[in-house]
Coordinates of C-alpha atoms and ligand atoms in Angstrom, one line a residue:
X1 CA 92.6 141.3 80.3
X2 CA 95.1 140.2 77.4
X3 CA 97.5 137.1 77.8
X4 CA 101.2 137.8 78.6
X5 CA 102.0 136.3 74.9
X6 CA 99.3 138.9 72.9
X7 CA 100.7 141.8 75.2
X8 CA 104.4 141.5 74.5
X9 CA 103.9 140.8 70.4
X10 CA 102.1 144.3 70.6
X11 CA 105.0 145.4 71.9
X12 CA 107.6 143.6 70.0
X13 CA 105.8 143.4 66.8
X14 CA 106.2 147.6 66.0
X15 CA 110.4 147.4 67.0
X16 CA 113.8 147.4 65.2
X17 CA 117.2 147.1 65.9
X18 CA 118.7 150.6 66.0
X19 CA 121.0 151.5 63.7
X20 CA 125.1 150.4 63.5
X21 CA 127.5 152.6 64.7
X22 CA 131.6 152.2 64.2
X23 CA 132.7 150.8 68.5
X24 CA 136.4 150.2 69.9
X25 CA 136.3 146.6 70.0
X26 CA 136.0 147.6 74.1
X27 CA 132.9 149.3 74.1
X28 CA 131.5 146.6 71.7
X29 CA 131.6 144.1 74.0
X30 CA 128.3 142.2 74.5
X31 CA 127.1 144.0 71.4
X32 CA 125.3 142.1 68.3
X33 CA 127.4 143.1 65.2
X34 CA 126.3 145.2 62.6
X35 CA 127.8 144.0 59.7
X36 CA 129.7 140.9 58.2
X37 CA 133.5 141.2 58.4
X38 CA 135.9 139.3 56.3
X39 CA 139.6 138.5 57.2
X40 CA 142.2 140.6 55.7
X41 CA 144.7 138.5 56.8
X42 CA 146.1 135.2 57.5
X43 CA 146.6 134.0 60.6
X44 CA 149.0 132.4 61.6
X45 CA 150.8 134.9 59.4
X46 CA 154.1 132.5 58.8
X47 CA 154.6 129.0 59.1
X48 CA 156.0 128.1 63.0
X49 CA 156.6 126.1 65.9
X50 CA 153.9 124.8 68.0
X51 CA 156.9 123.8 70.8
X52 CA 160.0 124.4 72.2
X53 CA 162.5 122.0 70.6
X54 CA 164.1 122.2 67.7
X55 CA 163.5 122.5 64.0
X56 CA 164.8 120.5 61.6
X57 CA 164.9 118.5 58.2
X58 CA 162.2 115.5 58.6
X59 CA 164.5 113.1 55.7
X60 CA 167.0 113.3 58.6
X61 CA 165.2 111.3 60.9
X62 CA 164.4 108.3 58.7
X63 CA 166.4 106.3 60.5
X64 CA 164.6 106.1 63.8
X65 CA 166.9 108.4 65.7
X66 CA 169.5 111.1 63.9
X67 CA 172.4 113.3 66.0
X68 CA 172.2 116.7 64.2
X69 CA 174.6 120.0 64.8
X70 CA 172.8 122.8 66.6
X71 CA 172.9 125.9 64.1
X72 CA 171.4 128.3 65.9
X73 CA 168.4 129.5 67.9
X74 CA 164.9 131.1 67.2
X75 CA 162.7 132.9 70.0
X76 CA 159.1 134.1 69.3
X77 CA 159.6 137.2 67.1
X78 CA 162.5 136.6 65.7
X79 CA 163.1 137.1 62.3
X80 CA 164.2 133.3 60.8
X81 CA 167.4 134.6 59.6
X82 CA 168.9 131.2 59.9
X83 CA 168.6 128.0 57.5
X84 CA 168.7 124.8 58.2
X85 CA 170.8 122.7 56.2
X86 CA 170.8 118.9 56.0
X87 CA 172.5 117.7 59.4
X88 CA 171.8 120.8 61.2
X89 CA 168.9 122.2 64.0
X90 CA 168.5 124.7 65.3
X91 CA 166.8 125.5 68.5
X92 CA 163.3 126.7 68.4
X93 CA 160.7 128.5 70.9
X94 CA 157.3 128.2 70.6
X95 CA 155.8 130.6 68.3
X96 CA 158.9 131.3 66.3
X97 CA 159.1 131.1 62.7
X98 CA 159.9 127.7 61.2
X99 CA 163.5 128.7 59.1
X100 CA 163.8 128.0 55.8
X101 CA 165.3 124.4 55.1
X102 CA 163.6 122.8 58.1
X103 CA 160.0 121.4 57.9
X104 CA 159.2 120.0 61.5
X105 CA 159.8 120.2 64.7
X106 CA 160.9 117.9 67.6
X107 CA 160.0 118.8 70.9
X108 CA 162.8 119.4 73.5
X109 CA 161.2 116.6 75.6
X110 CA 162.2 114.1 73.2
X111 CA 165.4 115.5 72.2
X112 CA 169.4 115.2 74.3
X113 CA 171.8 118.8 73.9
X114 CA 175.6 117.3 74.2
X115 CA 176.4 121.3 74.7
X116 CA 179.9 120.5 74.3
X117 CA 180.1 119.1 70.7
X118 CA 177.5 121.7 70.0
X119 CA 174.8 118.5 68.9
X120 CA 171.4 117.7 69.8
X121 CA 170.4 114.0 69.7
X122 CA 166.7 113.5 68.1
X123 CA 165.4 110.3 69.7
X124 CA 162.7 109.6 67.6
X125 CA 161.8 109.8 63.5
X126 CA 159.8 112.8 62.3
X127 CA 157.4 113.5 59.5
X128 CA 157.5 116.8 57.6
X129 CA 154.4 118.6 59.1
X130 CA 154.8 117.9 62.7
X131 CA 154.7 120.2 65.5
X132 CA 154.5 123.0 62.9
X133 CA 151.4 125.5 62.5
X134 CA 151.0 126.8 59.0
X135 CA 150.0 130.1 57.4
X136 CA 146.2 130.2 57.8
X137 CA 145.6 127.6 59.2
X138 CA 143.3 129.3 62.0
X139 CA 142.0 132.4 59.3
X140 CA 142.7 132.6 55.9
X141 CA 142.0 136.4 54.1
X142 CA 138.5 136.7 52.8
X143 CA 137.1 134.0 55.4
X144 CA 134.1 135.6 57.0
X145 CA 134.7 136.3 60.6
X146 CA 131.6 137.8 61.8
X147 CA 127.6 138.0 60.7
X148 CA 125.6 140.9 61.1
X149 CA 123.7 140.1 64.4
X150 CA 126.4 137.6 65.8
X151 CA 127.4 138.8 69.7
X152 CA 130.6 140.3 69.9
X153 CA 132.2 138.5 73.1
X154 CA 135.6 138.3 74.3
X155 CA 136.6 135.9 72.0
X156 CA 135.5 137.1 69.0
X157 CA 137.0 140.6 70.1
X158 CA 140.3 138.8 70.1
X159 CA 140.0 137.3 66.5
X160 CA 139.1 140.7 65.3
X161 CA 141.9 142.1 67.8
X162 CA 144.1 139.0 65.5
X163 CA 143.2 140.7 62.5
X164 CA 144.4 144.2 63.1
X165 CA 141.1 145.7 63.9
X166 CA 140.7 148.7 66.4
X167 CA 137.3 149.3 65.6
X168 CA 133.7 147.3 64.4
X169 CA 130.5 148.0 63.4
X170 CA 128.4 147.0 66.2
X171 CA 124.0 147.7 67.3
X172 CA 125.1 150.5 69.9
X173 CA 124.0 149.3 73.6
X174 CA 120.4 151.2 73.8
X175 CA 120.5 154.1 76.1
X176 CA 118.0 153.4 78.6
X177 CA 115.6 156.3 80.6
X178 CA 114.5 155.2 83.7
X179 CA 111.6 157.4 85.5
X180 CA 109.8 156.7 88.8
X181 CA 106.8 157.9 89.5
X182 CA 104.8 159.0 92.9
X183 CA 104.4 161.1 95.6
X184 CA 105.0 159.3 97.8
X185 CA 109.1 158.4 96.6
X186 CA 111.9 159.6 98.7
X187 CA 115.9 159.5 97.3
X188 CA 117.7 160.6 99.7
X189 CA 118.8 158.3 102.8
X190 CA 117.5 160.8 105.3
X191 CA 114.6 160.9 107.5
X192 CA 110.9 159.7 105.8
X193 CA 108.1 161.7 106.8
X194 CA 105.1 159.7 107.4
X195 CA 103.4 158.4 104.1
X196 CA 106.8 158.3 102.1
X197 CA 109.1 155.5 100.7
X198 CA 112.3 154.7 99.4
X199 CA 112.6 154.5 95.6
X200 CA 113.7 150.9 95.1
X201 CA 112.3 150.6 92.1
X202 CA 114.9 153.1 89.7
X203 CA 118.1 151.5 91.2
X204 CA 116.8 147.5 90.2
X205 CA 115.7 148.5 86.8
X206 CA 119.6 150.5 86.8
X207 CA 121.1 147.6 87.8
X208 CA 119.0 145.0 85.7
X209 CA 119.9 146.9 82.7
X210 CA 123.3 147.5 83.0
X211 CA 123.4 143.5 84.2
X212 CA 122.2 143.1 80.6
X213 CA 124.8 145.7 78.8
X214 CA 122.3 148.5 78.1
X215 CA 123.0 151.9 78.7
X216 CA 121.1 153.2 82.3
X217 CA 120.0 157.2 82.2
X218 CA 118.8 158.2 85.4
X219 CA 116.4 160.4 84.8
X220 CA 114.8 160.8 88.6
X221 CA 111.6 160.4 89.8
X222 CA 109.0 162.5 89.1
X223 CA 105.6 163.5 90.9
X224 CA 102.0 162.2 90.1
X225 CA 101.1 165.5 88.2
X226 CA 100.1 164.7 84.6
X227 CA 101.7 167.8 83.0
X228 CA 105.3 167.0 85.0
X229 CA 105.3 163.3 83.7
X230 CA 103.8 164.1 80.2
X231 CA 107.0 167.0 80.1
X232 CA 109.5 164.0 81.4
X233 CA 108.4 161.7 79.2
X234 CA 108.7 164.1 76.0
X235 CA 112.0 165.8 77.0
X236 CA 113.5 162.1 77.8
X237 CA 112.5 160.8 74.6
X238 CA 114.7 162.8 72.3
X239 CA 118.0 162.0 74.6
X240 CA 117.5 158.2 74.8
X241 CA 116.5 154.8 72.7
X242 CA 113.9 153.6 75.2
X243 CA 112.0 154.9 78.6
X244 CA 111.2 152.7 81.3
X245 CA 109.2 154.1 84.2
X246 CA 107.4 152.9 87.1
X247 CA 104.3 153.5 88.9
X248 CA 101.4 155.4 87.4
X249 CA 99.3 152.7 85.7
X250 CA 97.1 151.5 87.7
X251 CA 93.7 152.7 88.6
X252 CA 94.1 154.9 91.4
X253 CA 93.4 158.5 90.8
X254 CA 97.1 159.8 90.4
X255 CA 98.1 156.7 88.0
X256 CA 98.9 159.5 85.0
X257 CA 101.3 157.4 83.2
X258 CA 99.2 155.1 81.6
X259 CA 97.4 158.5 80.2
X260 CA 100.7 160.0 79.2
X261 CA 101.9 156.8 77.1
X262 CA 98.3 156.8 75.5
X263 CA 98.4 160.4 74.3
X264 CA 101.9 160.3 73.4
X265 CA 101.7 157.2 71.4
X266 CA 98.6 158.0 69.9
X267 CA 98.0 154.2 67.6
X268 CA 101.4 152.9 69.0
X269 CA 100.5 153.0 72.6
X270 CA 98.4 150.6 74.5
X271 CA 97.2 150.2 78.3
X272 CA 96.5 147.0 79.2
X273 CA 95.8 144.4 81.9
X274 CA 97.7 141.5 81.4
X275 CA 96.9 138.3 82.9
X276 CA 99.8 138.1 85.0
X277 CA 100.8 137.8 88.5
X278 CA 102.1 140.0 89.4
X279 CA 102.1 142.9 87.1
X280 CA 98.8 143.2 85.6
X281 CA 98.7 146.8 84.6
X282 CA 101.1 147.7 82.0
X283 CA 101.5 150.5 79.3
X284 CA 103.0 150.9 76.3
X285 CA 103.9 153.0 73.2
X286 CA 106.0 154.3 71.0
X287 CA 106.6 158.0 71.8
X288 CA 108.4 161.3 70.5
X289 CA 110.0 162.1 66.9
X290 CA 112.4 159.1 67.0
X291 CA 109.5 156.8 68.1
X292 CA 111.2 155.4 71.4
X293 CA 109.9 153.0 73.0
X294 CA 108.0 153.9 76.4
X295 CA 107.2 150.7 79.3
X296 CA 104.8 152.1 82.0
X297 CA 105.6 149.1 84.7
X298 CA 103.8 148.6 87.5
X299 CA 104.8 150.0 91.1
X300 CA 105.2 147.3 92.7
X301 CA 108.7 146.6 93.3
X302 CA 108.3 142.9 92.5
X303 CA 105.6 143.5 89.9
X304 CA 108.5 146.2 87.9
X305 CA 110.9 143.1 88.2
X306 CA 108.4 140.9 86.4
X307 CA 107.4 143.4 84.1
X308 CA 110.7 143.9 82.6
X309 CA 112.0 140.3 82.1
X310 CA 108.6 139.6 80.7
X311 CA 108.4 142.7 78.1
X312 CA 111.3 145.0 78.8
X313 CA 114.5 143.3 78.5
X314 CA 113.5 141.2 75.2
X315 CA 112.4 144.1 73.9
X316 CA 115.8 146.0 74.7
X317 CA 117.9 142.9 73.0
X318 CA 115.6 143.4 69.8
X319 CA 116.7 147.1 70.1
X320 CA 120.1 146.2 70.5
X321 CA 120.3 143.7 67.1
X322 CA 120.8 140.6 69.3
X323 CA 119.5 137.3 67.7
X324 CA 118.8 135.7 70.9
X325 CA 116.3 138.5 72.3
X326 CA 115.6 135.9 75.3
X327 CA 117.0 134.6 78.7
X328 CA 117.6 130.9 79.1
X329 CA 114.1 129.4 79.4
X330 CA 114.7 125.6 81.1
X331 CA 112.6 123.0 82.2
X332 CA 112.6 122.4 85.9
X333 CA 112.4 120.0 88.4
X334 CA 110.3 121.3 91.8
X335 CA 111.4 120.3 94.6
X336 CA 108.9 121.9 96.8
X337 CA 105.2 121.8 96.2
X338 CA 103.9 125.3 94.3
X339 CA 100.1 125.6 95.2
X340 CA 97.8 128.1 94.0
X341 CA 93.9 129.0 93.0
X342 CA 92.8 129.4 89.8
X343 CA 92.2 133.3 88.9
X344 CA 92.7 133.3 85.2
X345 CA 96.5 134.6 85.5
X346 CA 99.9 132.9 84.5
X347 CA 101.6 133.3 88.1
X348 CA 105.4 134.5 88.0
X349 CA 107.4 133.1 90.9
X350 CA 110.8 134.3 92.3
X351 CA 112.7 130.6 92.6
X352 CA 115.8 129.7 93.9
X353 CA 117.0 127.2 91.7
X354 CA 120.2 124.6 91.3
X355 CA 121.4 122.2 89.2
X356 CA 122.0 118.8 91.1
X357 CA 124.1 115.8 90.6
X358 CA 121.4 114.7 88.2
X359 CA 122.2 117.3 85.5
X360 CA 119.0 118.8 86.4
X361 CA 117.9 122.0 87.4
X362 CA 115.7 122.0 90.2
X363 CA 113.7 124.9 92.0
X364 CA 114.9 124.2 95.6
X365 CA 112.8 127.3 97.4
X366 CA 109.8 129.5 95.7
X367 CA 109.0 132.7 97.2
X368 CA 105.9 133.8 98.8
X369 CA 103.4 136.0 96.8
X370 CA 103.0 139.5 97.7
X371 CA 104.4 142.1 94.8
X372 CA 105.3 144.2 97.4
X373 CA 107.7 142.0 99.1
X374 CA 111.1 142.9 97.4
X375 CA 113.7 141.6 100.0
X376 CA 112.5 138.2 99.5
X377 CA 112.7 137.4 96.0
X378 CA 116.6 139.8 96.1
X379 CA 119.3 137.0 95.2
X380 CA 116.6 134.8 93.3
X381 CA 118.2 133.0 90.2
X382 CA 114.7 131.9 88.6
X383 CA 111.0 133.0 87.6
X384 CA 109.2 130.1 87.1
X385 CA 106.2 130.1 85.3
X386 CA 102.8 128.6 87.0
X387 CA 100.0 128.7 84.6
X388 CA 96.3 129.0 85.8
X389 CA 95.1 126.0 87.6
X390 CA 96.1 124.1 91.0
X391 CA 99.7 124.5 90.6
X392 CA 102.6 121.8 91.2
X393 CA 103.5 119.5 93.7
X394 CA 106.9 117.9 94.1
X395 CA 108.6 116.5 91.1
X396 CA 106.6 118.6 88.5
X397 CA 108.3 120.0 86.1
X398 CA 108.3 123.9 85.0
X399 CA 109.6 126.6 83.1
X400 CA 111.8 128.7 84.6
X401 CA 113.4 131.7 83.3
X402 CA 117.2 131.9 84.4
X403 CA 118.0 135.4 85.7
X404 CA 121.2 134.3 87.2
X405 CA 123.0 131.5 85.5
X406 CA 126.0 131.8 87.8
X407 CA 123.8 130.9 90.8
X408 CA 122.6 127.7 89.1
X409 CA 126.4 126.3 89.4
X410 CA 126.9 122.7 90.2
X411 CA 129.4 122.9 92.6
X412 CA 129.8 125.7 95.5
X413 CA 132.8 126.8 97.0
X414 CA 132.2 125.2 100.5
X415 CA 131.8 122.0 98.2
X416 CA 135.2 122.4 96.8
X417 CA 136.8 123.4 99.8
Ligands
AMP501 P1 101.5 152.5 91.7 O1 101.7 151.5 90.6 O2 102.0 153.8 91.4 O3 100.1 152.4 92.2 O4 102.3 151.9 92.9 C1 102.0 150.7 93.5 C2 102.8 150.5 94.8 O5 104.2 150.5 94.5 C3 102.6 151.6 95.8 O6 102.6 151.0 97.1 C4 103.8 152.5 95.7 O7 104.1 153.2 96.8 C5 104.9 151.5 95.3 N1 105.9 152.1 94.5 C6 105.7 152.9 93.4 N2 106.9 153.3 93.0 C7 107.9 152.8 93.7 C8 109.3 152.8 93.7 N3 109.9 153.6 92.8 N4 110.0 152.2 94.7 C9 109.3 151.4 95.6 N5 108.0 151.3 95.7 C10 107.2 152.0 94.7
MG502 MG1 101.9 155.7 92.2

């Protein structure tokens, strides 16, 4: 039996980030980036307005107040084909480029029209600069942008979008296998015969890594014959970046996959029994030409859930460049009591947490044990992490690993209703 920590460096310590391929800035959303990128050009790209109102000489405001002749008007992408001589204005939309001659702008809030005479009153004085947004002021050309690693969200999609790029170089999104393994698995929503289940476990790991912007490849599930799973396994890894699979690793007579990961990863490949609960027995290696990465996770439907936050998914982020390979780790508050017996295991518990009026985060509900129980720990937002001892009583504070920020909000809608 091998601490969770020992388990996942053998697993992390042998990984890279695959290699940079040129994404649409769409599909590189969520991806880490693979190279630095430098601006090519200033942004804004001209001097203009920051309001609506109207641009103007700043020398003709000196006095506190000025009356100036309206000489025309500017919308956002016009060309500034006007100038503005001394006395004059001219009307200005947000956006718009400043014309030559003027060098601020008054909003139109603080300014009268007299449409007749064709003048605009300026009720207050103004100081060349104001209201005005120069050329690269936000990006100048040659700035760095981007790092290699950094995570390409929307925003930064938008200054690249700014910059007149279609395309980046990005850590593609690993391309995920997911096997299940067992006799006893049924896919299909008809009739069970006695003895068989539904596979639950393929469409949560689907859905957990597409939650994390990986790539899912269904690949099935697969019997408990050695020579089928050892095939799977072999064919899968030359179409993918990674295999997860689950069942099989146990050490009931049919648990193959723990066998298969062992031959396949020869010096890379492990079979272990971490001290975890659940989730215990766990393989690993590196398998096929291209070296993938193959998890043999626990049946279990609880125990795979553990599993792959505690080995998979940081091992995925490494794979896909990210410089955060973690979720958010906080410490709780409990607000229920979390016994347990000592049996030499960390215990990972399914929590429903919230943050309170405190600022705090606080496990409000923990989930019973039982790694078979799936339905109860479905809309958790925490694991919390209960090392070997007595466990917690109220007010104790833990770790908890956030699986679903959003349900951690402050405020619900029947609050703000
Ligand atoms: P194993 O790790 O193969 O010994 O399986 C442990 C337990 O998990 C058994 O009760 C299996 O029936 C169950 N199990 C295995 N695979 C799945 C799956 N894909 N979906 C739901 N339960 C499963
Ligand atoms: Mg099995």
């Amino acid at each position: 039996v091998i601490p969770v920590d020992d388990a996942k460096r053998f697993v992390l310590d042998g990984l890279a980030a695959l290699a940079p391929i040129e994404l649409s800035l769409a599909d590189a959303l969520g991806c880490a980036a693979g190279e630095e990128v430098l601006a090519r050009e200033d942004v804004p790209g001209f001097a203009n307005s920051s309001m609506d109102g109207f641009a103007l000489r700043a020398e003709d405001t000196t006095h506190g107040s000025a009356t100036l002749v309206i000489a025309g008007s500017l919308l956002a992408g016009d060309a500034p084909l006007c100038r503005v001589e001394p006395g004059h204005a001219v009307r200005i939309m947000t956006g718009a480029p400043l014309p030559e001659g003027a060098d601020c702008v008054c909003m139109i809030e603080q300014t009268v029209v007299d449409a007749s005479a064709g003048t605009v009153e300026i009720a207050r004085s103004l100081v060349a600069g104001d209201n005005v947004r120069y050329r690269g002021e936000d990006v100048r050309v040659g700035q760095s942008l981007i790092s290699p690693r950094d995570e390409l969200d929307a925003v930064v999609l938008g200054v690249l979008a700014g910059q007149g790029f279609a395309n980046v170089a990005a850590v593609p999104r690993p391309r995920v296998a997911v096997i299940s393994t067992g006799n006893e698995l049924v896919s299909s929503g008809g009739a069970l015969r006695h003895g068989e289940i539904r596979d639950s476990n393929r469409p949560t790991l689907l859905g957990l890594l597409r939650e994390a912007g990986f790539t899912p490849i269904d690949v099935g599930s697969v019997r408990d014959e050695y020579d089928v799973i050892r095939s799977t396994f072999e064919r899968v890894a030359e179409e993918c970046d990674a295999i997860i699979s689950t069942g099989g690793v146990s050490v009931g007579d049919v648990d193959h996959v723990k066998g298969v990961i062992t031959e396949l990863g020869g010096d890379t490949a492990r079979s272990m029994q971490v001290a975890v609960r659940p989730g215990k027995p766990f393989a690993f290696g590196r398998i096929g030409s291209r070296c993938v990465p193959a998890f043999g996770l626990p049946g279990n439907p609880v125990s795979t859930r553990v599993s792959f936050e505690l080995f998979v998914r940081p091992s995925l982020r490494l794979l896909g460049g990210h410089r955060d390979i973690e979720r958010l780790t906080v410490n709780a508050v409990l607000d229920v009591a979390h016994p347990r017996t000592k049996d030499g295991k960390l215990h990972v518990v399914h929590a429903f947490a919230r943050v309170h009026e405190d600022g705090r985060a606080h496990i409000e509900s923990t989930v019973r044990p039982g790694s078979h129980l799936i339905s109860a720990v479905a809309g958790a937002d925490a694991l919390i992490m209960v090392p070997d001892g007595d466990g917690f009583d109220v007010g104790d504070e833990v770790r908890a690993i956030i699986v679903n920020a959003d349900g951690l909000g402050s405020s619900r809608v029947s609050e703000v209703r």
